CSV table of C-alpha atoms and ligand atoms in Angstrom, one decimal:
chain,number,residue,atom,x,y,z
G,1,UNK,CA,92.5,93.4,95.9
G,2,UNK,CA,90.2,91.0,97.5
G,3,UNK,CA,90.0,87.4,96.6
G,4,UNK,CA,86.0,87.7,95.5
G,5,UNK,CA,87.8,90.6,93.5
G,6,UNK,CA,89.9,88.3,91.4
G,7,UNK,CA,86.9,85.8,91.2
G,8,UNK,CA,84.9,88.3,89.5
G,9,UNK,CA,87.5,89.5,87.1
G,10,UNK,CA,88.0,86.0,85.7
G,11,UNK,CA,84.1,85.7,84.5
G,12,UNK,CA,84.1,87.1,80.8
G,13,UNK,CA,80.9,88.7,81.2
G,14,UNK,CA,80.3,92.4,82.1
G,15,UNK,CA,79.2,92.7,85.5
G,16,UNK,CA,78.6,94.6,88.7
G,17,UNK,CA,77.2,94.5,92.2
G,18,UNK,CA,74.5,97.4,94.0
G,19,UNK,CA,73.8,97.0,97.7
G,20,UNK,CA,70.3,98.4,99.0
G,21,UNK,CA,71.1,102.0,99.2
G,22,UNK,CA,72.5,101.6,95.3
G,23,UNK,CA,75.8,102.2,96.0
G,24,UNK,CA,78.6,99.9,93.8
G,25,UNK,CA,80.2,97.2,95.9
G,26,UNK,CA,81.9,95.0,93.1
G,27,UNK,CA,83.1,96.5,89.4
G,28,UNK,CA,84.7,93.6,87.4
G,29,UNK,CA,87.4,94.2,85.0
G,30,UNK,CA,85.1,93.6,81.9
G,31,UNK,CA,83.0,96.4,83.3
G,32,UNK,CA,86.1,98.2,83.5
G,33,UNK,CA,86.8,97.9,79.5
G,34,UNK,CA,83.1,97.7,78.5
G,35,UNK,CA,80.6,100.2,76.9
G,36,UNK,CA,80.3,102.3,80.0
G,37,UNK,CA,83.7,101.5,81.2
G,38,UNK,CA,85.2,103.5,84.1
G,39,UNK,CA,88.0,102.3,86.5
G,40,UNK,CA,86.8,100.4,89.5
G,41,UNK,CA,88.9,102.5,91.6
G,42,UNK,CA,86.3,105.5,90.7
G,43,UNK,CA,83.1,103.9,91.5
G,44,UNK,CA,83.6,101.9,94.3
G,45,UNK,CA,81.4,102.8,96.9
G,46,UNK,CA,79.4,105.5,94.9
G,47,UNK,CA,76.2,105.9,94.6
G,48,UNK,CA,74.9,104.1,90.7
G,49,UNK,CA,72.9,107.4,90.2
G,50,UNK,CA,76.6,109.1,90.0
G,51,UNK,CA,78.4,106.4,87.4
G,52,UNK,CA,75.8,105.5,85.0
G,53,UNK,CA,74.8,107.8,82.3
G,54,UNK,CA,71.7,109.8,83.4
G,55,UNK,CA,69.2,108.1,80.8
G,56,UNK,CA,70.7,104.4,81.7
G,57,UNK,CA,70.2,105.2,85.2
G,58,UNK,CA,66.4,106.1,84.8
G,59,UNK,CA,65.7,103.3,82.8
G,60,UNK,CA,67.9,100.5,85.4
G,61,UNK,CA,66.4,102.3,88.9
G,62,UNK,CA,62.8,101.0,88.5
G,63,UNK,CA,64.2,97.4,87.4
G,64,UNK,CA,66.4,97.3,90.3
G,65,UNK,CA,63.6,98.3,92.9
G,66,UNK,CA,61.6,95.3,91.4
G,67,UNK,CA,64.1,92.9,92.3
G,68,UNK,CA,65.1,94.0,95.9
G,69,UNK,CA,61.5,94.2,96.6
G,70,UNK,CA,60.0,91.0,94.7
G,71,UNK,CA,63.5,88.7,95.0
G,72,UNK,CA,62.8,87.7,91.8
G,73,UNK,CA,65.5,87.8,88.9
G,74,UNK,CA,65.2,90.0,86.0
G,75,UNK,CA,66.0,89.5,82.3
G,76,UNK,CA,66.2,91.7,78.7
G,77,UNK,CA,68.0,92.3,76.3
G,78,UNK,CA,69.5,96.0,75.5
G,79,UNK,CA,71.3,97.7,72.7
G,80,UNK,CA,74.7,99.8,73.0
G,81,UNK,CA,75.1,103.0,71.4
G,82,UNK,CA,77.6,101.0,69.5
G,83,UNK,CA,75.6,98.4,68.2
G,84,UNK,CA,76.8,95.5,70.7
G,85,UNK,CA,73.6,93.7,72.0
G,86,UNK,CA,73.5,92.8,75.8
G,87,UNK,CA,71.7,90.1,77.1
G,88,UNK,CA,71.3,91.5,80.8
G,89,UNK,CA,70.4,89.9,84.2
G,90,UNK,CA,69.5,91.4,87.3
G,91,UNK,CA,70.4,88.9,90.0
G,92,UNK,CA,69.2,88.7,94.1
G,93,UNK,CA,71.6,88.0,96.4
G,94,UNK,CA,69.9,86.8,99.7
G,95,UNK,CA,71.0,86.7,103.0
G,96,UNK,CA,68.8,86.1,106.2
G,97,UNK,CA,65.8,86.3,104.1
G,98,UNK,CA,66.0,89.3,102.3
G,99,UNK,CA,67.5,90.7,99.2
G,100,UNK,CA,71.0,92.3,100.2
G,101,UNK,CA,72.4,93.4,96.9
G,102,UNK,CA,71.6,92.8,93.1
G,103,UNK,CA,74.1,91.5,90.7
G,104,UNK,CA,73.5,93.2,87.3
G,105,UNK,CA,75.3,90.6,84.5
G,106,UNK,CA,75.7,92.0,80.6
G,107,UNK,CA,76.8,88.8,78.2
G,108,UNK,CA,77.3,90.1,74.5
G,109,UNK,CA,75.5,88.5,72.7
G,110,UNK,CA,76.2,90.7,69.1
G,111,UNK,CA,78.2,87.5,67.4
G,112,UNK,CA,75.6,84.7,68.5
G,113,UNK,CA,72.1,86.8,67.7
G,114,UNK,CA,74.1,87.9,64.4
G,115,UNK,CA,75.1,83.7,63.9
G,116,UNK,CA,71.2,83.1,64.5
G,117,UNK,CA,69.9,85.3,61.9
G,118,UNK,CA,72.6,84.0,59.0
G,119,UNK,CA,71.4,80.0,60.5
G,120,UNK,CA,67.6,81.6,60.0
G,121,UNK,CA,68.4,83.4,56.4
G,122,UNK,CA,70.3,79.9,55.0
G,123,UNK,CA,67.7,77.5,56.2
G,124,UNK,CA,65.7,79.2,54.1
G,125,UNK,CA,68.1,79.3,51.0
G,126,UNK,CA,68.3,75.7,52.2
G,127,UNK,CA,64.6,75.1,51.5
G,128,UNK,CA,64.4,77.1,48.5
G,129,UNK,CA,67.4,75.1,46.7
G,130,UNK,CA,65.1,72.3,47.4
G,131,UNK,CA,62.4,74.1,46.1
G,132,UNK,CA,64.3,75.3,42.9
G,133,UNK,CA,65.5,71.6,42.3
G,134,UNK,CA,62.0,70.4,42.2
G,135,UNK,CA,60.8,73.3,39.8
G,136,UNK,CA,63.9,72.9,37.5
G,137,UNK,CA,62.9,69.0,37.2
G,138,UNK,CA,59.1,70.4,36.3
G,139,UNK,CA,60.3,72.9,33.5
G,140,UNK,CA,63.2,70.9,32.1
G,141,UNK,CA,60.5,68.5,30.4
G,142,UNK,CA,57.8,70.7,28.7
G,143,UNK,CA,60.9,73.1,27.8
G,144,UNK,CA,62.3,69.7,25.7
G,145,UNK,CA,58.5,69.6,24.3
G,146,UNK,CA,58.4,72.7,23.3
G,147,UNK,CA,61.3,73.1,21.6
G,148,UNK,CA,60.5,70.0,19.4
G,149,UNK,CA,56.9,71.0,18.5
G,150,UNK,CA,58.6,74.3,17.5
G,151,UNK,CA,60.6,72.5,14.8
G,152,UNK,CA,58.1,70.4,13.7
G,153,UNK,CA,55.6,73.7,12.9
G,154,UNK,CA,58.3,75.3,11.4
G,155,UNK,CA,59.2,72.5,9.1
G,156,UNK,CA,55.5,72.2,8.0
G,157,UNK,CA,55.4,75.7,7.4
G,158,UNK,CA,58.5,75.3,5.8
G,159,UNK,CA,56.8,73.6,2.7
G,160,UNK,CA,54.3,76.9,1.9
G,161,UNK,CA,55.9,80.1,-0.1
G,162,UNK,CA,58.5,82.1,0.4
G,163,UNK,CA,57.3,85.2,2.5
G,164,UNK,CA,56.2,82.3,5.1
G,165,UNK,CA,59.1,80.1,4.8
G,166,UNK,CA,60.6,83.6,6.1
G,167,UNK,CA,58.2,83.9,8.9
G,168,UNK,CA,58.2,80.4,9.7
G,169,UNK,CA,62.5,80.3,10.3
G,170,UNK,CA,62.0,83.6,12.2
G,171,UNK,CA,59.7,82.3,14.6
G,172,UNK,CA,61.5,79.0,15.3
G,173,UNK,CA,64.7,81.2,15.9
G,174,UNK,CA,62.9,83.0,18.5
G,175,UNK,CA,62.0,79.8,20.1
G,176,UNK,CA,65.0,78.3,20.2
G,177,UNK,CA,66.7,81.1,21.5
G,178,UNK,CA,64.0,81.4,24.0
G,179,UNK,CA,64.2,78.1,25.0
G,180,UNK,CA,68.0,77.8,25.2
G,181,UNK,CA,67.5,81.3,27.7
G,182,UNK,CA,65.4,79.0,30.2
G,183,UNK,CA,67.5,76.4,30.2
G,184,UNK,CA,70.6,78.1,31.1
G,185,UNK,CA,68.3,79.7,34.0
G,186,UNK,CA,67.4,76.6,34.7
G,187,UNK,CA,71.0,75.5,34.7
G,188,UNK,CA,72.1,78.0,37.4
G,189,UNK,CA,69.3,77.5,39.7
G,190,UNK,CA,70.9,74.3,39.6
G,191,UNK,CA,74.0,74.9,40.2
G,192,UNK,CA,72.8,77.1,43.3
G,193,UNK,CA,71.3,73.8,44.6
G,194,UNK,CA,73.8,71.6,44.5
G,195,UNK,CA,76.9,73.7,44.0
G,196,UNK,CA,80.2,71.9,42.4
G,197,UNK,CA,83.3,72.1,44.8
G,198,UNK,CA,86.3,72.0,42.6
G,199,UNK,CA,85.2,74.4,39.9
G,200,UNK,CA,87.6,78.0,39.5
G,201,UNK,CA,86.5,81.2,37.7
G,202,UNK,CA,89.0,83.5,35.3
G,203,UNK,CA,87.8,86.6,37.2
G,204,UNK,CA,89.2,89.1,34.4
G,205,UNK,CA,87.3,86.4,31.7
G,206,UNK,CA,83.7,86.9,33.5
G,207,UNK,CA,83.9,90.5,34.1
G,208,UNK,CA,84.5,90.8,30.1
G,209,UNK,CA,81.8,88.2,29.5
G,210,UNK,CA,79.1,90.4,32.2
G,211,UNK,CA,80.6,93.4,30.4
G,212,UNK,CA,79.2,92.1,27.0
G,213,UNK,CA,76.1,90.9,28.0
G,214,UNK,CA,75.4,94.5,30.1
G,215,UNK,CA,76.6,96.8,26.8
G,216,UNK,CA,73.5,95.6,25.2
G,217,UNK,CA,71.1,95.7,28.4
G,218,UNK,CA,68.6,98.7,28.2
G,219,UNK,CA,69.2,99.6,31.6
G,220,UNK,CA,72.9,100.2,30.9
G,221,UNK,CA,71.9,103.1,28.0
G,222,UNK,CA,73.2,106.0,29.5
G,223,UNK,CA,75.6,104.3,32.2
G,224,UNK,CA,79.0,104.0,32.0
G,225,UNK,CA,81.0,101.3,32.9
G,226,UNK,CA,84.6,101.5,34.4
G,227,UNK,CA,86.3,97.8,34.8
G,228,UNK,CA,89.6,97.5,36.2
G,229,UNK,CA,91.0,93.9,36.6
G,230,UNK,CA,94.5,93.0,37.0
G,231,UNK,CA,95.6,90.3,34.5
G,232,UNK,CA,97.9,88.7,36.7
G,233,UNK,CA,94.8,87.3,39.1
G,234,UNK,CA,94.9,83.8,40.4
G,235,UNK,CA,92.2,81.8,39.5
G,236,UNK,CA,89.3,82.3,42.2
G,237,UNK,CA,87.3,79.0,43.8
G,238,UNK,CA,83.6,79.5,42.1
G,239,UNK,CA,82.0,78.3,39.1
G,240,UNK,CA,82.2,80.8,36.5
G,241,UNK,CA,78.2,80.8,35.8
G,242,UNK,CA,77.9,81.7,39.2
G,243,UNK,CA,80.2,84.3,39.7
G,244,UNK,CA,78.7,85.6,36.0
G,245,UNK,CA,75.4,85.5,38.3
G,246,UNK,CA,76.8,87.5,41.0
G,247,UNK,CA,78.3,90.6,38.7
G,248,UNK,CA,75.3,90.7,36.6
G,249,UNK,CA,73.1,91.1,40.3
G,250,UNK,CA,74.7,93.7,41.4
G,251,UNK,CA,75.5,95.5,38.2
G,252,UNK,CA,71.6,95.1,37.4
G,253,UNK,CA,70.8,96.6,40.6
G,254,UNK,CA,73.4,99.2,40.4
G,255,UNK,CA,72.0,100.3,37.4
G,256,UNK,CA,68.5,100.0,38.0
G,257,UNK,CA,69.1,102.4,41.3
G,258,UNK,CA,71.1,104.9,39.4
G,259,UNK,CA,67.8,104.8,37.1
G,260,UNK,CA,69.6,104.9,33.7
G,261,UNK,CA,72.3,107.3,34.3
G,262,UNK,CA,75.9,107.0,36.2
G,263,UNK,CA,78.9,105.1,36.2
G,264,UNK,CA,79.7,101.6,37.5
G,265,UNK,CA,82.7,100.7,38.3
G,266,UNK,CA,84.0,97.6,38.9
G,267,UNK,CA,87.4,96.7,40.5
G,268,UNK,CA,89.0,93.4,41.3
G,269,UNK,CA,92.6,92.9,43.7
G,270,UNK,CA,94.2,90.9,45.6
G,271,UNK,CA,95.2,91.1,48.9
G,272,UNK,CA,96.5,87.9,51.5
G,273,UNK,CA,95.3,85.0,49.4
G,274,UNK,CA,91.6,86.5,49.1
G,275,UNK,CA,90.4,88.1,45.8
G,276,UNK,CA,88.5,91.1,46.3
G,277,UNK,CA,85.4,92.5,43.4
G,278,UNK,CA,84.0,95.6,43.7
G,279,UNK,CA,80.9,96.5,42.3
G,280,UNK,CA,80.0,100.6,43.2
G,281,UNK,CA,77.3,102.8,41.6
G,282,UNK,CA,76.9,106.5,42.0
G,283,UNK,CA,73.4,106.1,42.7
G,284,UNK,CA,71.2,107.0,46.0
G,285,UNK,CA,73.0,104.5,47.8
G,286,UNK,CA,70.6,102.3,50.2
G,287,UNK,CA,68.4,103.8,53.0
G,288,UNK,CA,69.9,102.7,56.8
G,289,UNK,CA,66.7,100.8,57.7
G,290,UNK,CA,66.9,98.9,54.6
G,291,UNK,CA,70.7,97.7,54.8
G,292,UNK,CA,70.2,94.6,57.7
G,293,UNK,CA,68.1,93.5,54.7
G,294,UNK,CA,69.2,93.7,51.5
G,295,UNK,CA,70.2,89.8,51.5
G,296,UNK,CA,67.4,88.6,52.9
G,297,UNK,CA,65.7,86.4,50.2
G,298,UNK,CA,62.5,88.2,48.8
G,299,UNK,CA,63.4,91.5,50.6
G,300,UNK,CA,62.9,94.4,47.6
G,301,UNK,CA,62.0,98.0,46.9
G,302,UNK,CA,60.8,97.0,43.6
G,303,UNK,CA,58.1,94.8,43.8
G,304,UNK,CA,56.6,95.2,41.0
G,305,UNK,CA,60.1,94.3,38.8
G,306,UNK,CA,62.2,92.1,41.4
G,307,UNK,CA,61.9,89.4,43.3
G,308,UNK,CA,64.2,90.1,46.1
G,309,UNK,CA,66.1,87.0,45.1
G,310,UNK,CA,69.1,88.9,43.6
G,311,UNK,CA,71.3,89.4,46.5
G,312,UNK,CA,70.9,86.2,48.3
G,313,UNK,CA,71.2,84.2,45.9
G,314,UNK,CA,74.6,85.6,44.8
G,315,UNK,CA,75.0,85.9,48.8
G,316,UNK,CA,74.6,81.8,49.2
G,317,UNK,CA,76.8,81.5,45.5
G,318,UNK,CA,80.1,82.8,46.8
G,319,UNK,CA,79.2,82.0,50.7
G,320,UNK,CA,78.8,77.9,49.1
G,321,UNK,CA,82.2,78.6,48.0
G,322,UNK,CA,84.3,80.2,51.3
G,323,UNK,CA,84.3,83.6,50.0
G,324,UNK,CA,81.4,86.3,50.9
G,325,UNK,CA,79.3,89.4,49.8
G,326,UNK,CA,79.0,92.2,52.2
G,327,UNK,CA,78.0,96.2,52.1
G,328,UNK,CA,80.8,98.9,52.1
G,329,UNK,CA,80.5,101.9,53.6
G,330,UNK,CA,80.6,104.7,51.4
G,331,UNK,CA,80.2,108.2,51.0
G,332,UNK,CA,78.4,107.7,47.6
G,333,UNK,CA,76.2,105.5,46.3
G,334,UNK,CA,76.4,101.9,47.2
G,335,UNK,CA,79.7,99.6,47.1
G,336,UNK,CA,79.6,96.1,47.4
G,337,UNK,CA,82.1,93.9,47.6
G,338,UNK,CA,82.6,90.3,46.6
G,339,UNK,CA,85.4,88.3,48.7
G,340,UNK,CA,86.6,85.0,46.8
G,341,UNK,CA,89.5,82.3,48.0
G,342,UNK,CA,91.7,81.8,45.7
G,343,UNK,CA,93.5,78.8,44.2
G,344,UNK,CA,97.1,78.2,44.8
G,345,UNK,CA,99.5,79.8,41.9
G,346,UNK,CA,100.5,76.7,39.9
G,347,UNK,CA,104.5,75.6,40.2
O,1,ATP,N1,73.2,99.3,44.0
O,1,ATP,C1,72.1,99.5,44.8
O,1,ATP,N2,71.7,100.7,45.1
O,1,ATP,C2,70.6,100.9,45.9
O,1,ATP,N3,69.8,99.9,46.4
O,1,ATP,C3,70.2,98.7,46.1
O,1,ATP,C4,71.3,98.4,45.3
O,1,ATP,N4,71.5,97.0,45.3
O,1,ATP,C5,70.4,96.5,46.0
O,1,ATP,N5,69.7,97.5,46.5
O,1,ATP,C6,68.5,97.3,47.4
O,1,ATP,O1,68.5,95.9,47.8
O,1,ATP,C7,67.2,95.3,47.5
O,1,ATP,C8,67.4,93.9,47.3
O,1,ATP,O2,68.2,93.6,46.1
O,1,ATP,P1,68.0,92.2,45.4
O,1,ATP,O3,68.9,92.2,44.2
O,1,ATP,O4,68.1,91.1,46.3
O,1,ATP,O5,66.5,92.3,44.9
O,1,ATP,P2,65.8,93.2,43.7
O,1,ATP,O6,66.9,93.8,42.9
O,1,ATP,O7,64.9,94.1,44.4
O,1,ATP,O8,65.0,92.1,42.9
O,1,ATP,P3,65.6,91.1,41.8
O,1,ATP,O9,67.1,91.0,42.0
O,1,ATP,O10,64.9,89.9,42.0
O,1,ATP,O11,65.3,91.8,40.5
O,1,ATP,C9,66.7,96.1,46.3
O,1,ATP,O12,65.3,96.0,46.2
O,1,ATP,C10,67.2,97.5,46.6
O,1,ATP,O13,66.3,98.2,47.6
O,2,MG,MG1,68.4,92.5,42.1
């Protein structure tokens, strides 16, 4: 092996070296092990046209000929077949004054574009906890007045007859129930902004609790609803409204996408220190081109009911917290699991 050899084979980037007539002069050992990997003993000295795949080779010959004739440096950014993104160079090499050979340089970029969009998606959660701290400080006040002229009406009307006295206590129930329904929201959109660090959830206690609450929910009519949690679980690192948040999202959208009929189920474990909640439907499932999405805040296929709020928001709850929310692969439906740390098992 030649020295220049070794030289190459220590860069950790995917690259290789054409001479004018196109034939390969340097194959590093990334190349080797990459997407269109192939010993460098094989394609030394052959022609590009014979070791890159007939439809990469048609698409790399024309940017090739642009460089060896303009001596200018080429740059884009291609896809894999297996979903790693390349950013790629096409680099002269002069010597006496003209281009000798072009050095073609793929750096993976899959990790830092996918680290981009999560910076891009949690600025915006950023701003919108902002946002939602400001609103919650502008309902929290007529919500108070509200409430209170609520009991004064009702205590007026409380002084008339019977059959409105009835009326009267009726009415200010349905306030105050209203009102105490807004404040919790308001409570949680809270807690999203400025989530507590040292709070822990009973897992099996919130499932029962969103199990309650979903019994009575008219999208849950005709759906059954299979729960299996362990009662031995440790106690997992969220605040218990906000994991409640989390199973009602995706059991709300479960059941909205298996429009009234199917079974959720709902299955928590453990496995090395990380507590895992699945939430799967037996509905449609969700279209490929709509799956990089689904978390993006304000991304829905029901706008006229949703705000595309659900999923990031519960997204940012358990992320706040060190655990996560991603899509499972599945045959049916859609399967979404919820990853939690755990607290240590007391002594
Ligand atoms: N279980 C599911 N089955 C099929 N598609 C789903 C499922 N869960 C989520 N989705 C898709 O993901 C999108 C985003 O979900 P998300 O909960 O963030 O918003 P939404 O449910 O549309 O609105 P909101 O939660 O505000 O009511 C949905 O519009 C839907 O297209
Ligand atoms: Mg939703």
């Amino acid at each position: 092996m030649t020295s220049a050899e070794t030289f190459l084979d220590a860069i950790p980037i995917s690259l290789y070296v054409v001479d004018r007539e196109l034939r390969i002069v340097a194959w590093n050992r990334l190349r080797e092990e990459g997407p269109q990997g192939q010993p460098r003993a094989k394609v030394l000295g052959r022609h590009l046209k014979h070791v890159l795949h007939p439809r990469g080779f048609k698409a790399t010959l024309p940017i090739l000929e642009q460089v060896f004739r303009t001596g200018r440096a080429h740059e884009g950014t291609v896809e894999s077949r297996g979903g790693q993104l390349f950013h790629v160079r096409r680099l002269p090499v002069e010597a006496g004054g003209r281009v000798t050979h072009v050095l073609s340089w793929f750096e993976d970029v899959t990790e830092r574009r996918a680290l981009e969009m999560r910076l891009i998606a949690s600025d915006r959660l950023a701003y919108l906890g902002q946002l939602v701290a400001g609103v919650v400080h502008e309902i929290s006040n007529p919500l108070a007045g509200i409430a209170g002229c609520a009991e004064a009406l009702a205590s007026l009307a409380m002084k008339g007859d019977p059959k409105r006295k009835r009326e009267a206590d009726e009415f200010r129930r349905l306030i105050r129930s209203e009102v105490a329904r807004c404040e919790r929201l308001v409570r949680s959109l809270l807690a999203e902004a400025r989530p507590d660090a040292s709070t822990t959830a009973d897992v099996g206690a919130v499932v029962a609790t969103a199990l309650k609450l979903l019994e009575r929910h008219p999208r849950f009519e005709r759906v059954k609803v299979r729960a299996r949690v362990p009662r031995t679980l440790p106690l997992a690192r969220i605040e218990p409204d906000s994991l409640q948040q989390v199973v009602m999202a995706l059991a709300l959208n479960a059941a909205r996408a298996m429009a009234g009929s199917g079974t959720l189920t709902i299955r928590a474990s453990l496995a090395s220190r990380r507590l895992s909640l699945i939430v799967a439907d037996t509905g449609p499932g969700i279209a490929p081109a709509a799956r990089d999405h689904i978390f993006e805040p304000f991304f829905t296929t029901n706008p006229d009911e949703g705000t595309g709020l659900g999923l990031a928001i519960a997204r940012s709850l358990v992320r706040g917290r060190g655990g996560d929310l991603v899509l499972r692969p599945s045959r049916r439906g859609a399967s979404f699991r919820v990853v939690l740390a755990v607290e240590p098992a007391p002594r």
